[in-house]
XYZ file of C-alpha atoms in Angstrom:
586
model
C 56.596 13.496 31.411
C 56.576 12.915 35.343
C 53.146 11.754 36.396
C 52.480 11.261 40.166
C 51.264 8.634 41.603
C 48.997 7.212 44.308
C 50.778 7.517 47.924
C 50.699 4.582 49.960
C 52.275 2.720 52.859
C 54.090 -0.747 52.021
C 57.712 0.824 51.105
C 58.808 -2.932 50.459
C 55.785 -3.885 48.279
C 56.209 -1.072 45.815
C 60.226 -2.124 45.447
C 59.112 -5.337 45.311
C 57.107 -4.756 42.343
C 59.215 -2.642 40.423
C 62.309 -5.094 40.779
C 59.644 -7.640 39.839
C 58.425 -9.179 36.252
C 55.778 -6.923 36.578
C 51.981 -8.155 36.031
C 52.149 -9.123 32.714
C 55.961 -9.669 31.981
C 56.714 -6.104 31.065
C 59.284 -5.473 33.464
C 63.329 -6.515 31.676
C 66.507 -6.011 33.292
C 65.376 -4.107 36.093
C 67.934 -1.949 38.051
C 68.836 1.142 40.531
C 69.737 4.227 38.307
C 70.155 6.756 41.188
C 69.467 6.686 44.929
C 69.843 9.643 47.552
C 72.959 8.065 48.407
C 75.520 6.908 45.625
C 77.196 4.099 47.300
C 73.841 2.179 47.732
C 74.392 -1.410 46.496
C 71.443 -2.471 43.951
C 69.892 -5.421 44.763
C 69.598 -6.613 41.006
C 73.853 -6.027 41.026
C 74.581 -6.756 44.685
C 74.431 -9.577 46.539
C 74.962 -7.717 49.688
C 71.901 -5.585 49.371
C 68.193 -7.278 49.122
C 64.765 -5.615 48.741
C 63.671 -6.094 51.801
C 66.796 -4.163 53.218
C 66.624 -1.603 50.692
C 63.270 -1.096 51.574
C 64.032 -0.526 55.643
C 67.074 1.690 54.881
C 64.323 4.092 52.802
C 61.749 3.653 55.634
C 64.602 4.308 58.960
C 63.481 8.164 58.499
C 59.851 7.416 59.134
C 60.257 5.156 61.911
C 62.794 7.753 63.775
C 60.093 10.423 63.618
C 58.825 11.830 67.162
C 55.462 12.270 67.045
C 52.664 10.472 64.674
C 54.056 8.821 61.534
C 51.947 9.589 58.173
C 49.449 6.891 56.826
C 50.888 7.124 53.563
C 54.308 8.016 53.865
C 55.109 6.261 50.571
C 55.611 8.620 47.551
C 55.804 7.355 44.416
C 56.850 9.298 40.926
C 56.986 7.809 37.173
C 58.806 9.735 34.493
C 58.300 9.054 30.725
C 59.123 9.214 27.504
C 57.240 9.579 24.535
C 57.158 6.362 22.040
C 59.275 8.437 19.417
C 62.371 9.888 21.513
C 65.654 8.436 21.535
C 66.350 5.718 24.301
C 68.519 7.373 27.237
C 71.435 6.214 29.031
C 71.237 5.077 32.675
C 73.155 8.053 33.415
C 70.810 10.393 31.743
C 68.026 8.890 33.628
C 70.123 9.199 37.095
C 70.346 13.608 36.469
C 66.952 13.513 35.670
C 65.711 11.539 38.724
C 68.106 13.859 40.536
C 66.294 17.049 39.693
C 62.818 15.747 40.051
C 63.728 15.094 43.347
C 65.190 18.674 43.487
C 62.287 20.230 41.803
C 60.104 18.649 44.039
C 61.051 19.061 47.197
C 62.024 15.632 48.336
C 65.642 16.078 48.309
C 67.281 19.476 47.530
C 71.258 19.456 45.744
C 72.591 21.053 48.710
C 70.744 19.349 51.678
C 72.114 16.233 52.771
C 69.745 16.041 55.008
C 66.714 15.232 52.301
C 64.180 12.307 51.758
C 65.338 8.918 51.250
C 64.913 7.569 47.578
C 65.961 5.390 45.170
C 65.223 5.320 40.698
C 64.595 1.990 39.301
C 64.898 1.347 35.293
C 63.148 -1.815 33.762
C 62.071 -0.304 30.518
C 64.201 1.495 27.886
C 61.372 4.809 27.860
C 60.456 5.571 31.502
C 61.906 5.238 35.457
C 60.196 5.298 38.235
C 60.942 6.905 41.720
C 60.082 5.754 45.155
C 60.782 8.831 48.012
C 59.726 8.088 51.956
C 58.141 11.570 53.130
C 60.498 11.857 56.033
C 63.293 14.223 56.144
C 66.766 12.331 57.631
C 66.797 15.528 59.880
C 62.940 14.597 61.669
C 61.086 17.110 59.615
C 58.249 16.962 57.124
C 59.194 17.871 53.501
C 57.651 20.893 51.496
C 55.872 19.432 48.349
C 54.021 21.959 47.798
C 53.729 22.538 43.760
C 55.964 19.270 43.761
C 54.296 18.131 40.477
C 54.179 21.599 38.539
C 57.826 21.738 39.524
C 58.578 18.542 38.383
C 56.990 19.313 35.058
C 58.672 22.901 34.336
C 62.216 20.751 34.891
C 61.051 18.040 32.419
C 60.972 20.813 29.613
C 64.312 21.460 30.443
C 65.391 17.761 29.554
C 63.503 17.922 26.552
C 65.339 20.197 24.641
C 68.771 19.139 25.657
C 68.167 15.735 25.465
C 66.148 16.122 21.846
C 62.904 14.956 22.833
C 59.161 15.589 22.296
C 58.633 19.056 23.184
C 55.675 19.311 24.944
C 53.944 23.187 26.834
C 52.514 23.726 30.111
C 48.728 22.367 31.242
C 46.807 25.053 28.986
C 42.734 22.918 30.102
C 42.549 22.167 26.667
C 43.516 17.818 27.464
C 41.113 14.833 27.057
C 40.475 13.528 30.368
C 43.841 10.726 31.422
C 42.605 7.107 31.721
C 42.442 5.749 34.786
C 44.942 2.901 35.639
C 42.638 0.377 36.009
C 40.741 1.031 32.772
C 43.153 -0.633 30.040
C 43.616 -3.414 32.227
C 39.575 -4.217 32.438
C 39.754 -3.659 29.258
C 42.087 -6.120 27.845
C 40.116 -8.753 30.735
C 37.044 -8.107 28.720
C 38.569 -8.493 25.603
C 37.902 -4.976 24.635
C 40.645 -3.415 21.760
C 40.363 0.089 23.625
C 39.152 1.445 27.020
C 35.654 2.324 27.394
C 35.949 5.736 27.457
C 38.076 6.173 24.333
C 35.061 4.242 22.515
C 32.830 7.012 24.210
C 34.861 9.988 23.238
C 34.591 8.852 19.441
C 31.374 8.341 19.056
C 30.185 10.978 21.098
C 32.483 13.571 18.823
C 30.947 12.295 15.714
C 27.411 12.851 16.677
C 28.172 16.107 17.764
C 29.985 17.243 14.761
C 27.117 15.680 12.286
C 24.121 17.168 14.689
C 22.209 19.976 14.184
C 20.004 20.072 17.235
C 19.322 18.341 20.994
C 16.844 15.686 19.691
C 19.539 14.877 16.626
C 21.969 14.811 18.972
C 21.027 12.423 21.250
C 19.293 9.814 18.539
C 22.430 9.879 17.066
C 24.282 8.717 20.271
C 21.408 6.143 21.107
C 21.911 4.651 17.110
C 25.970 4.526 17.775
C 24.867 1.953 20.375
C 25.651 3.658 23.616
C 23.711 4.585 27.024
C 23.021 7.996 27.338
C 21.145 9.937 30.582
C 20.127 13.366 30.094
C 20.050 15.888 33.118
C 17.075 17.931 33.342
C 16.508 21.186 35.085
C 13.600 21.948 37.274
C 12.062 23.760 34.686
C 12.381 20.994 31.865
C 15.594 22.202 30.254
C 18.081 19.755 29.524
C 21.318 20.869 31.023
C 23.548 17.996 30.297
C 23.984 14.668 29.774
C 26.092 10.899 30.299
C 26.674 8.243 28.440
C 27.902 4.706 29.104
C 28.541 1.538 27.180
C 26.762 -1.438 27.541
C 28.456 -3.997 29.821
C 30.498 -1.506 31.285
C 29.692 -1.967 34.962
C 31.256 -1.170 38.049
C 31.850 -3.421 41.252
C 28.168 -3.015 42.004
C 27.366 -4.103 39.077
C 26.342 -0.420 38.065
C 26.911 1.263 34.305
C 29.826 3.121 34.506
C 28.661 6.726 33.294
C 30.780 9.321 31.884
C 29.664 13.205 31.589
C 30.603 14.952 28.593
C 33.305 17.264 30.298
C 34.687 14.123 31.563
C 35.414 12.614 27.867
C 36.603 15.905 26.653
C 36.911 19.805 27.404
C 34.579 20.458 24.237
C 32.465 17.522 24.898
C 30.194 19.334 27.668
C 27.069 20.336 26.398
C 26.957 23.674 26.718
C 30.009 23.485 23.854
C 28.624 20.948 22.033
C 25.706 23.055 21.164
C 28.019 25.709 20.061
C 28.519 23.606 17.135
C 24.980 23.676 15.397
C 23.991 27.806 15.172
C 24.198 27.497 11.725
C 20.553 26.687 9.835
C 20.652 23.737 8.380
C 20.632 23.033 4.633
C 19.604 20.776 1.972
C 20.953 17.673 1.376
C 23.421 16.537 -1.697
C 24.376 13.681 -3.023
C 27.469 12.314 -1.963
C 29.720 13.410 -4.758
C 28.626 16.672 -5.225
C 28.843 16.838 -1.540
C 32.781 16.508 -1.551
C 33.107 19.208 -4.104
C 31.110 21.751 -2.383
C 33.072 21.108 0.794
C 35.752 21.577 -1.176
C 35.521 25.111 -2.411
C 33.976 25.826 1.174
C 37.076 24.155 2.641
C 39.913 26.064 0.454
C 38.029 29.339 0.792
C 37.996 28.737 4.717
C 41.713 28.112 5.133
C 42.241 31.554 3.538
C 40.439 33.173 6.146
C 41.269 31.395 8.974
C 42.186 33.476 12.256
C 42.171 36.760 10.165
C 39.568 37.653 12.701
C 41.583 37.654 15.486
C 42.541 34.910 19.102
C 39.116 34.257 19.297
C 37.620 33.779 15.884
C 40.831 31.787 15.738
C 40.003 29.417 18.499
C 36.444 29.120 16.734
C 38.083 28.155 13.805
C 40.059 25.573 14.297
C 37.338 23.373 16.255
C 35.129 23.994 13.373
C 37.521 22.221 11.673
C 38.102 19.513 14.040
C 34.539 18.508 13.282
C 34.776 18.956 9.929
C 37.648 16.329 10.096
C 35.570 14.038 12.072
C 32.724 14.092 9.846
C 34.748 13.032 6.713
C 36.490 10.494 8.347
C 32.779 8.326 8.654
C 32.376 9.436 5.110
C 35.497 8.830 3.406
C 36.347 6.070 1.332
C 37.065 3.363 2.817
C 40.136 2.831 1.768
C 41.560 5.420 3.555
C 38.754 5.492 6.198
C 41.346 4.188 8.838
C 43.707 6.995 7.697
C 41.013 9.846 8.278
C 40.149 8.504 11.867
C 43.447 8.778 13.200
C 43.900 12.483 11.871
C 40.749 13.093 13.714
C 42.322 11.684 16.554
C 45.577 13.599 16.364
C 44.180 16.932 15.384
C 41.400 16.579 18.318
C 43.785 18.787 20.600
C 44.645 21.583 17.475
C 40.814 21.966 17.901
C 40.562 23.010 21.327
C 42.790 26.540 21.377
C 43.760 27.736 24.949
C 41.233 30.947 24.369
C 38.120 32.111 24.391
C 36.152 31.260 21.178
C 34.499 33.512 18.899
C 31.449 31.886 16.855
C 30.748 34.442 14.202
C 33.894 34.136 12.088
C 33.787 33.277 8.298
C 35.986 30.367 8.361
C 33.888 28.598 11.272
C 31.001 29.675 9.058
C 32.443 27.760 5.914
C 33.310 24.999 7.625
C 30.771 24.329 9.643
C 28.886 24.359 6.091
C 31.237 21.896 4.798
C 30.614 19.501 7.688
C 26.371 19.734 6.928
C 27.222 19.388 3.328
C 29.282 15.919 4.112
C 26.582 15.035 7.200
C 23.686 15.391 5.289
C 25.181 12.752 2.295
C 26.236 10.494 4.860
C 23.302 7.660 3.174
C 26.181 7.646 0.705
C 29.223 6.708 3.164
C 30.961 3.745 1.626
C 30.317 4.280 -1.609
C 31.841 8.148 -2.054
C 33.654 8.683 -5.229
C 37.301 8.710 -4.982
C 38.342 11.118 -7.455
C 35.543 14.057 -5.385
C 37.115 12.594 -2.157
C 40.511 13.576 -3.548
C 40.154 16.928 -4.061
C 38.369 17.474 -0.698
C 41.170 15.629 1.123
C 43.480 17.810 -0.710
C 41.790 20.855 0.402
C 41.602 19.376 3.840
C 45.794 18.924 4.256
C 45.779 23.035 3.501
C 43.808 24.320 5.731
C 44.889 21.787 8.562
C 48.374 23.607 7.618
C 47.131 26.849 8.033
C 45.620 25.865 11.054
C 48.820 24.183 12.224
C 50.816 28.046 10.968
C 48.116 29.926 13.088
C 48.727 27.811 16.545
C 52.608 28.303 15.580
C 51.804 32.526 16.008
C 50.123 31.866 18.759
C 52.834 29.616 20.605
C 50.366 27.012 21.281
C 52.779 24.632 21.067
C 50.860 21.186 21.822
C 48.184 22.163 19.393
C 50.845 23.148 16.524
C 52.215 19.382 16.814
C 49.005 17.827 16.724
C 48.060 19.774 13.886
C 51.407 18.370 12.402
C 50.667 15.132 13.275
C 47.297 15.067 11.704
C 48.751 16.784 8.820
C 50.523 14.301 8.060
C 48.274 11.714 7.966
C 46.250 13.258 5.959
C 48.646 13.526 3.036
C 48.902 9.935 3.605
C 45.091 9.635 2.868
C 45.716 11.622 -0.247
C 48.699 9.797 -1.624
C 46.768 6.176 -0.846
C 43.513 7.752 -2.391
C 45.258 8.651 -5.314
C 47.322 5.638 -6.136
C 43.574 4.020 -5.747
C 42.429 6.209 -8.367
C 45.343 5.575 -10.374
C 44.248 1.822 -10.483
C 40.545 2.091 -11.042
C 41.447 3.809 -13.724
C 45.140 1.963 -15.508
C 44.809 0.719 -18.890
C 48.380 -1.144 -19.081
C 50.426 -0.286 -22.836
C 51.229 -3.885 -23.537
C 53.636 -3.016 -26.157
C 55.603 -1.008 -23.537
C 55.263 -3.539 -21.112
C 56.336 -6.256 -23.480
C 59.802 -3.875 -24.553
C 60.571 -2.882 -21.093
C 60.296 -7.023 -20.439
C 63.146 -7.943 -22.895
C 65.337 -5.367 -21.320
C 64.484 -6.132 -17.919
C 68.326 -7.087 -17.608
C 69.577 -3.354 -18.451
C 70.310 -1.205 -15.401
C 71.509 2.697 -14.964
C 75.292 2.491 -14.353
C 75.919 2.081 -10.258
C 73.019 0.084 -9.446
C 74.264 -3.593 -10.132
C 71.910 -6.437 -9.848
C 68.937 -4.390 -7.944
C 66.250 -5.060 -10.703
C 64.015 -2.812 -8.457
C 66.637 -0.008 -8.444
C 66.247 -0.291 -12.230
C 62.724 0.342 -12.020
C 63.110 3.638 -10.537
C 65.473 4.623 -12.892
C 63.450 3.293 -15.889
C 59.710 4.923 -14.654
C 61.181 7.976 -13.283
C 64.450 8.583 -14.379
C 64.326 12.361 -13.021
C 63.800 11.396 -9.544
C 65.770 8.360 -9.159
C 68.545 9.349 -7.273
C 66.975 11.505 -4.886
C 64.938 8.211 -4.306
C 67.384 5.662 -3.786
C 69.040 7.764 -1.794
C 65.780 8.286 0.658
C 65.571 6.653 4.157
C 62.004 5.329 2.818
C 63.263 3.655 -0.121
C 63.614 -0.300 1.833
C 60.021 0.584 1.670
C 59.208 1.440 -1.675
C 61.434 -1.294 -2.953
C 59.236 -3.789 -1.015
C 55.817 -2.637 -2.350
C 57.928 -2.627 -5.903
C 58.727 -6.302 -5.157
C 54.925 -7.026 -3.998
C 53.623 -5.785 -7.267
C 55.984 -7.503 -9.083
C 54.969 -11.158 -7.569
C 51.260 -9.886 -8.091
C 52.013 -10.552 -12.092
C 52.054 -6.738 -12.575
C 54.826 -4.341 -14.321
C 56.302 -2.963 -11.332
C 58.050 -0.437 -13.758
C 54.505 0.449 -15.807
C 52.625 0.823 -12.285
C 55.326 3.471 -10.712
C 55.122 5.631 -13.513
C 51.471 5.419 -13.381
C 51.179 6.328 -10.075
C 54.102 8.566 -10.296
C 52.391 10.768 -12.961
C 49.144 11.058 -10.899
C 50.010 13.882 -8.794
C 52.513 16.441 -8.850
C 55.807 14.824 -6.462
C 58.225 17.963 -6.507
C 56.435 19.301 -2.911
C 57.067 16.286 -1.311
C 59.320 15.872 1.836
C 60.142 12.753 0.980
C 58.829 11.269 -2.803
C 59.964 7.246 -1.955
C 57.658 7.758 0.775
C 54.455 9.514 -0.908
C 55.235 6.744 -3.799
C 54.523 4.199 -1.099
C 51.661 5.498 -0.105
C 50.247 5.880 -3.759
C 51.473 2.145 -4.570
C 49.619 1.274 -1.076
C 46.567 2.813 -2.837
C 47.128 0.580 -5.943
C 47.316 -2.769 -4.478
C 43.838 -1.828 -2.046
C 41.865 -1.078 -5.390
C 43.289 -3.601 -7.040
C 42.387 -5.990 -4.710
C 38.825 -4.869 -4.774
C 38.647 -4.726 -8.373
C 39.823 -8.250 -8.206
C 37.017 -9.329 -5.573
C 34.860 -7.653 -7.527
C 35.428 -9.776 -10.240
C 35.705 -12.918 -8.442
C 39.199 -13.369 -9.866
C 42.264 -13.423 -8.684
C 45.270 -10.723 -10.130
C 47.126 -13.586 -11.290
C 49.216 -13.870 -14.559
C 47.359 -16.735 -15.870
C 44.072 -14.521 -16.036
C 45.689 -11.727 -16.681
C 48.049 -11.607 -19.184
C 50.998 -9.943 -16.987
C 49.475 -7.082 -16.644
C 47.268 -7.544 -13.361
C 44.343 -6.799 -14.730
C 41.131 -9.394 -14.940
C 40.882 -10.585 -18.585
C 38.278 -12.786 -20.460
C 38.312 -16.145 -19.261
C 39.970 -18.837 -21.529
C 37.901 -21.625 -22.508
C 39.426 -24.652 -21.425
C 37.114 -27.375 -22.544
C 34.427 -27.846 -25.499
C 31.112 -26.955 -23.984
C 29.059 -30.407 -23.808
C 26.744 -31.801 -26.693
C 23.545 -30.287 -25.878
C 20.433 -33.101 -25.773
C 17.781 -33.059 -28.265
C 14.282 -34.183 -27.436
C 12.777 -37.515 -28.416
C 11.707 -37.831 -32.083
C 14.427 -35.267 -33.485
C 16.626 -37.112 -34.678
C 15.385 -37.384 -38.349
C 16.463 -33.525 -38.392
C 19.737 -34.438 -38.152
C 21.758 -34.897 -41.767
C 23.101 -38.358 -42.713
C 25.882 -39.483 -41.042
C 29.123 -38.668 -42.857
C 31.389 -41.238 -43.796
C 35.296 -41.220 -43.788
C-alpha cells in the first residue's frame, strides 16, 4: 500500500531520519534497497558515501534548474505491507520501488534522464522513497495521477508476491488517522487515538437509537462532547463530537463531524437507521431468541432484492453486530467488539442503498429487540447468547457470499475477517456453557487415572497426545496432525495443572457442538477449552475458592469444605452449671 506523503524541502533531514533510530527506536538495520542509479554506494555499507553527500547528489538537479526552484521540491513515498504478508527480500522491495517510481512519473524505465531517488529499508514490512522533483534533463516531472498510479501497480505485486489483496478507493473507508494523532496519544497515555474512541461510541448509539433526542443522550451518557448544527429554521442538520481533554494547540476541543469518523456516520445516514417503529421491550433472554429467528430468517433473504436492498442489508447488519457486542456476555464481549470492528467496512457497500428490504427490516428488528434489553447487558444468558451468535456467523457468511457476487472485494474480506471471529465467540461461549454446566463421572475419572500411562501406538511419552486419543479417539489424528495443535496441547496442559481431568474436560467440550464443519477442530477445541477455564474461573470467584485439588477432589470443581478443627466449646451463662451431668470418671 503506497501512501504519499507530505512534500517538503530539507533533502538531507528526511535521509537523515530514515538512516536514523527513528523517534522511538523503531528504525533496525537500515539500508539503500534501490536508487535511480545502481552503482550508488549506501552510506549504511559504504564508507565512501555519507548522508550528507547522498543527500547533495539527489538535490544537484534542483540546484541546476534555470529559473525559480520549487519550495518543496522534496517528495517523499512510503510503501507497506499488511501485518499478515510474508516478509520480502531486499530485492523484491528494489522492483517494487522501481515501478512506483515508473508508475508515478518520477523516473520512467526508459528515461535516463528521470528524478533522482533513492529506497531505504529499516523495517522487515514497508520502504520508503525519497524523489527530488527535478528532472536530470532541467524539466519539471508529470505527477499527475502519481498516487492512483502507484496504487493500480501495487495490486500487481500483490498477487505475484501472495499478499493481502486489497480493490480500488470505492468511498466506502473510515477516515485515515492523522500522523500526529497516535503519537499524542501514546503522550497522553491514551490506549487508542481519539478518534477511534469517537467512531465506537458514536456507532453504538446510532445502531441502539431510535430517534434525534435518543441519539444524542446516548452520545452525551457515553461521556463525549457533542455540538449539534442547526439550520435557520431550527432543524438540526448535523452534528460533532469531541472527547474531553482532547484539545488542540489553542487549547481548543478538537471536534470531529460525523462524515469525518465514518462514511455512514453523517447524519443524514445515521437517521436512515431508525424508520422502523419502535417496539416493546423484552427481557434479556427472550431477547436473544427472538433475534435469533429474526436473524436466521434475515440471512435467507439477504440481497434477494437486488444491489441496493443489498447495500441496505448488510449495514443493517453491521448495527446489528454492534449492538450485541455491548450486550453479549462478557466473556466473549471482547470477541464481539472486534467483529464489529472488522465487519464495519462489509457494512458500507459501494452502492446506493435501498431501505425497504425484508432483511434490513428483520434486522433492524433484531437490533431493537437486543437495544431495548440492554438493562440486562452483563448478565445475558449464555446458552440464548449461543444460539444468536450462531445465527449471527450465518448470515455474516451470507453477507460475506453476497459482496463475493458483487466483486466488492474489501468488503468480502472484512466480512471474512469478522466471520471469523465470530465463530471464535461461539466456540469460547460454548466451552463456557459446557462448564457452567459439567458434572465430572468420578468413576471415569478415577479409571482413566490408573491408566494414565497407556498411550495409542506412535505417540510415545506425550501424555497430552494420549488425551486426544482417549476423549476423541475419532478425531485424533486429524488433530495432532493440525498446525493449531502446540495450542491445544497447552490449554490441555493448563487444565491439567488446574487439578482438572484434562481427558474428561475435552470430551466434554468436544461433545458440545457438532466439530465435523470445522476448518480446523484443534483450533475450535481451543477456543471451547478457552471458554472452560473463563467460567471456571468465575464459578471459582464466585465461590470464593480456588479450583484447586485440595477443595476439589481432582475434579476442579468447588466441593464442601473439610472441617479441619473441632468447633470451640461454646460458653454457658453463669448459674448453669448444675445442668450439667456428673462428671464421669475413668
Amino acid at each position: 500500500m503506497p501512501k504519499k506523503a507530505r512534500e517538503g524541502n530539507d533533502t538531507y533531514g528526511l535521509v537523515a531520519y530514515l538512516y536514523g533510530p527513528g523517534n522511538r527506536d523503531e528504525h533496525v538495520d537500515a539500508h539503500m534497497v534501490a536508487a535511480w542509479d545502481p552503482y550508488i554506494d549506501d552510506p549504511a555499507r559504504s564508507p565512501d558515501m555519507t548522508i550528507a553527500d547522498l543527500a547533495l547528489l539527489l538535490d544537484a538537479p534542483v540546484h541546476a534548474l534555470m529559473g525559480r526552484v520549487p519550495d518543496r521540491h522534496v517528495y517523499h513515498v512510503a510503501v507497506r505491507n499488511a501485518p499478515e504478508d510474508p516478509v520480502l527480500s531486499d530485492e523484491q522491495w528494489a522492483r517494487v520501488a522501481r515501478e512506483m517510481m515508473h508508475a508515478a512519473g518520477i523516473a520512467k524505465h526508459d528515461d535516463d534522464q528521470g528524478c533522482r531517488w533513492v529506497a531505504v529499508r529499516h523495517a522487515d514490512d514497508h520502504i520508503h522513497i525519497v524523489a527530488t522533483k527535478a528532472r536530470q534533463d532541467g524539466r519539471q516531472p508529470n505527477l499527475r495521477r502519481d498516487i492512483v498510479k502507484m496504487h493500480q501497480a501495487a495490486r500487481g505485486f500483490e498477487v505475484e508476491f501472495g499478499l493481502r489483496q486489497l480493490a480500488h478507493g470505492d468511498k466506502t473507508a473510515s477516515r485515515w488517522r492523522q500522523a500526529g494523532e497516535a503519537e499524542k496519544a501514546e503522550r497522553r497515555g491514551l490506549a487508542e487515538a481519539p478518534r477511534v474512541t469517537l467512531q465506537r461510541a458514536v456507532r453504538e448509539a446510532a445502531a441502539a437509537a431510535a430517534s434525534d433526542a435518543d441519539f444524542f443522550a446516548r452520545i452525551g451518557a457515553a461521556g463525549l462532547r457533542v455540538q449539534q448544527r442547526i439550520a435557520p429554521d431550527g432543524n438540526v442538520t448535523g452534528y460533532s463530537v469531541a472527547l474531553p481533554g482532547d484539545r488542540n494547540g489553542a487549547q481548543q476541543p478538537v471536534w470531529f463531524s460525523g462524515s469525518k469518523l465514518a462514511p455512514d456516520l453523517s447524519l443524514p445516514r445515521v437517521r436512515d437507521r431508525w424508520q422502523q417503529a419502535p417496539g416493546t421491550a423484552a427481557a434479556s433472554a427472550m431477547a436473544w431468541r427472538v433475534a435469533e429467528e429474526k436473524v436466521r430468517a434475515a440471512a435467507e433473504q439477504l440481497g434477494a432484492g437486488g444491489l441496493q436492498q443489498g447495500a441496505g442489508d448488510v449495514a443493517a447488519l453491521g448495527d446489528l453486530i454492534v449492538v450485541a457486542a455491548v450486550m453479549s456476555p462478557r466473556l466473549v464481549r471482547d470477541q464481539m467488539r472486534r467483529a464489529a470492528t472488522e465487519y464495519e467496512r462489509a457494512g458500507r457497500a459501494p452502492a446506493a442503498r435501498d431501505l425497504e428490504g425484508r432483511a434490513r427490516e428483520l434486522y433492524r428488528e433484531s437490533t431493537q429487540a437486543l437495544s431495548r434489553a440492554a438493562a440486562s447487558a452483563g448478565r445475558s444468558d449464555t446458552t440464548a447468547a449461543l444460539g444468536f451468535l450462531l445465527a449471527l456467523v450465518t448470515a455474516v457468511e451470507a453477507s460475506r457470499r453476497w459482496h463475493e457476487a458483487q466483486d466488492h472485494r474489501v468488503q468480502e474480506r472484512a466480512a471474512g475477517r469478522a466471520g471469523r471471529l465470530l465463530r471464535e465467540a461461539v466456540e469460547v461461549t460454548a466451552g463456557a456453557a459446557a462448564a457452567r454446566d459439567y458434572k465430572p463421572t468420578r468413576r471415569r475419572t478415577a479409571a482413566r487415572a490408573a491408566d494414565g500411562q497407556r498411550t495409542a501406538a506412535g505417540v510415545g511419552d506425550r501424555p497430552m497426545a494420549g488425551v486426544v486419543q482417549r476423549a476423541i479417539p475419532e478425531d485424533a489424528t486429524a488433530i495432532l496432525a493440525d498446525a493449531a495443535w502446540p495450542a491445544l496441547r497447552t490449554r490441555l496442559r493448563d487444565i491439567k495443572q488446574a487439578g482438572e481431568d484434562p481427558t474428561d474436560v475435552l470430551a466434554t467440550v468436544a461433545a458440545r457442538r457438532e466439530l465435523t464443519s470445522a476448518d480446523s477442530i484443534a483450533e475450535v477445541l481451543s477456543w471451547r477449552l478457552d471458554g472452560w477455564r473463563r467460567q471456571r474461573s468465575t464459578i471459582a470467584a464466585a465461590a470464593g475458592t480456588s479450583s484447586s485439588p485440595a477443595t476439589t477432589g481432582g475434579t476442579g470443581r468447588p466441593g464442601p469444605a473439610r472441617k479441619t478443627a473441632a468447633p470451640a466449646a461454646k460458653r454457658r451463662p453463669p448459674g448453669d452449671e448444675q445442668s450439667r451431668g456428673p462428671k464421669r470418671t475413668r
